[in-house]
Amino acid sequence: MSTYQTNIQHQWLPEGQFGLAKKYTLRLNHLLEYGVLRSRLGELMFEPDRGEGLLINNFATVNAAFRSEGTLFSGRLYGVIIASSPERLGVIDEAIEAVLSSINEVV
């Protein structure tokens, strides 16, 4: 992961920006499509024009442990939160956690 994070740092974290590498765990019972996740995260996703948000650097691990529909599994989402201050990192992280907890499919 550090190789990916170094590239992200060089490309998307200019002087004065802050980054926080994160692993989020999801408890799912079916495959989660990237488009669904992106839609749910909405404005929390990184946009270069805004200069902040979650830049996902590995989505494949979200569904890697999937075996069969309805069977509970753990997925891992890796990303880097980019923001203008450590305080904004915390705010964005909390908002992402809230969205992901609403996606958790524990039945």
mmCIF file of C-alpha atoms in Angstrom:
data_model
loop_
_atom_site.group_PDB
_atom_site.id
_atom_site.type_symbol
_atom_site.label_atom_id
_atom_site.label_comp_id
_atom_site.label_asym_id
_atom_site.label_seq_id
_atom_site.Cartn_x
_atom_site.Cartn_y
_atom_site.Cartn_z
ATOM 1 C CA MET A 1 0.000 0.000 0.000
ATOM 2 C CA SER A 2 2.804 2.438 0.729
ATOM 3 C CA THR A 3 3.729 2.491 -2.983
ATOM 4 C CA TYR A 4 0.215 3.647 -3.864
ATOM 5 C CA GLN A 5 0.147 6.138 -1.019
ATOM 6 C CA THR A 6 3.465 7.674 -2.080
ATOM 7 C CA ASN A 7 2.118 8.245 -5.593
ATOM 8 C CA ILE A 8 -1.062 9.790 -4.184
ATOM 9 C CA GLN A 9 0.986 12.018 -1.900
ATOM 10 C CA HIS A 10 3.148 13.300 -4.758
ATOM 11 C CA GLN A 11 0.240 13.865 -7.137
ATOM 12 C CA TRP A 12 -2.617 15.054 -4.913
ATOM 13 C CA LEU A 13 -1.132 16.485 -1.705
ATOM 14 C CA PRO A 14 0.494 19.802 -2.525
ATOM 15 C CA GLU A 15 2.236 21.900 0.110
ATOM 16 C CA GLY A 16 -0.279 22.917 2.781
ATOM 17 C CA GLN A 17 -2.643 19.965 2.282
ATOM 18 C CA PHE A 18 -2.971 17.098 4.755
ATOM 19 C CA GLY A 19 -3.569 13.398 4.177
ATOM 20 C CA LEU A 20 -4.795 10.496 6.271
ATOM 21 C CA ALA A 21 -4.422 6.926 4.967
ATOM 22 C CA LYS A 22 -7.355 4.785 6.122
ATOM 23 C CA LYS A 23 -8.680 1.246 6.006
ATOM 24 C CA TYR A 24 -12.426 0.991 6.506
ATOM 25 C CA THR A 25 -14.016 -2.374 7.284
ATOM 26 C CA LEU A 26 -17.464 -3.187 5.949
ATOM 27 C CA ARG A 27 -19.659 -6.088 7.075
ATOM 28 C CA LEU A 28 -21.590 -7.161 3.992
ATOM 29 C CA ASN A 29 -23.840 -10.008 2.901
ATOM 30 C CA HIS A 30 -23.769 -9.280 -0.841
ATOM 31 C CA LEU A 31 -21.435 -7.719 -3.393
ATOM 32 C CA LEU A 32 -21.123 -3.946 -3.157
ATOM 33 C CA GLU A 33 -20.814 -2.206 -6.507
ATOM 34 C CA TYR A 34 -18.365 0.673 -6.827
ATOM 35 C CA GLY A 35 -21.043 2.931 -8.324
ATOM 36 C CA VAL A 36 -23.300 2.367 -5.313
ATOM 37 C CA LEU A 37 -20.474 3.215 -2.913
ATOM 38 C CA ARG A 38 -19.488 6.294 -4.913
ATOM 39 C CA SER A 39 -23.075 7.485 -5.024
ATOM 40 C CA ARG A 40 -23.553 7.013 -1.275
ATOM 41 C CA LEU A 41 -20.315 8.856 -0.462
ATOM 42 C CA GLY A 42 -21.236 11.688 -2.859
ATOM 43 C CA GLU A 43 -19.454 14.910 -1.937
ATOM 44 C CA LEU A 44 -17.154 13.018 0.438
ATOM 45 C CA MET A 45 -15.304 11.586 -2.563
ATOM 46 C CA PHE A 46 -12.127 13.400 -3.578
ATOM 47 C CA GLU A 47 -12.513 15.877 -6.412
ATOM 48 C CA PRO A 48 -9.353 17.651 -7.654
ATOM 49 C CA ASP A 49 -11.235 20.937 -8.128
ATOM 50 C CA ARG A 50 -12.350 20.888 -4.476
ATOM 51 C CA GLY A 51 -9.011 19.560 -3.263
ATOM 52 C CA GLU A 52 -10.478 17.403 -0.500
ATOM 53 C CA GLY A 53 -12.292 14.171 0.156
ATOM 54 C CA LEU A 54 -11.662 10.431 0.084
ATOM 55 C CA LEU A 55 -9.427 9.211 -2.713
ATOM 56 C CA ILE A 56 -10.015 5.457 -2.943
ATOM 57 C CA ASN A 57 -6.822 3.592 -3.721
ATOM 58 C CA ASN A 58 -8.163 0.023 -3.452
ATOM 59 C CA PHE A 59 -11.768 -1.019 -3.956
ATOM 60 C CA ALA A 60 -11.157 -4.653 -5.009
ATOM 61 C CA THR A 61 -10.696 -5.715 -1.383
ATOM 62 C CA VAL A 62 -14.268 -4.644 -0.552
ATOM 63 C CA ASN A 63 -15.648 -7.749 -2.270
ATOM 64 C CA ALA A 64 -12.588 -10.034 -2.111
ATOM 65 C CA ALA A 65 -13.983 -12.252 0.681
ATOM 66 C CA PHE A 66 -17.419 -12.689 -0.948
ATOM 67 C CA ARG A 67 -18.435 -16.371 -1.215
ATOM 68 C CA SER A 68 -22.198 -16.452 -1.750
ATOM 69 C CA GLU A 69 -25.194 -14.133 -1.644
ATOM 70 C CA GLY A 70 -26.548 -13.743 1.875
ATOM 71 C CA THR A 71 -23.388 -14.997 3.588
ATOM 72 C CA LEU A 72 -21.777 -12.431 5.868
ATOM 73 C CA PHE A 73 -18.224 -11.356 4.999
ATOM 74 C CA SER A 74 -15.789 -8.553 5.825
ATOM 75 C CA GLY A 75 -14.733 -6.141 3.122
ATOM 76 C CA ARG A 76 -11.888 -3.664 3.294
ATOM 77 C CA LEU A 77 -11.894 -0.246 1.629
ATOM 78 C CA TYR A 78 -8.561 1.558 1.422
ATOM 79 C CA GLY A 79 -8.216 5.247 0.744
ATOM 80 C CA VAL A 80 -6.519 8.504 1.568
ATOM 81 C CA ILE A 81 -8.492 11.421 2.943
ATOM 82 C CA ILE A 82 -7.174 14.739 1.660
ATOM 83 C CA ALA A 83 -8.041 18.024 3.339
ATOM 84 C CA SER A 84 -6.777 21.525 4.112
ATOM 85 C CA SER A 85 -6.292 20.918 7.848
ATOM 86 C CA PRO A 86 -6.092 18.132 10.415
ATOM 87 C CA GLU A 87 -9.498 19.232 11.707
ATOM 88 C CA ARG A 88 -11.067 18.828 8.248
ATOM 89 C CA LEU A 89 -9.501 15.358 8.002
ATOM 90 C CA GLY A 90 -11.366 14.409 11.181
ATOM 91 C CA VAL A 91 -14.666 15.869 9.989
ATOM 92 C CA ILE A 92 -14.455 14.073 6.646
ATOM 93 C CA ASP A 93 -13.393 10.815 8.298
ATOM 94 C CA GLU A 94 -16.373 10.913 10.680
ATOM 95 C CA ALA A 95 -18.753 11.605 7.797
ATOM 96 C CA ILE A 96 -17.300 8.696 5.792
ATOM 97 C CA GLU A 97 -17.648 6.387 8.811
ATOM 98 C CA ALA A 98 -21.314 7.400 9.133
ATOM 99 C CA VAL A 99 -22.037 6.634 5.470
ATOM 100 C CA LEU A 100 -20.183 3.314 5.616
ATOM 101 C CA SER A 101 -22.022 2.273 8.777
ATOM 102 C CA SER A 102 -25.304 2.809 6.904
ATOM 103 C CA ILE A 103 -23.999 0.537 4.110
ATOM 104 C CA ASN A 104 -23.078 -2.276 6.463
ATOM 105 C CA GLU A 105 -25.367 -5.115 5.520
ATOM 106 C CA VAL A 106 -25.502 -7.029 8.785
ATOM 107 C CA VAL A 107 -28.922 -8.656 8.875
#
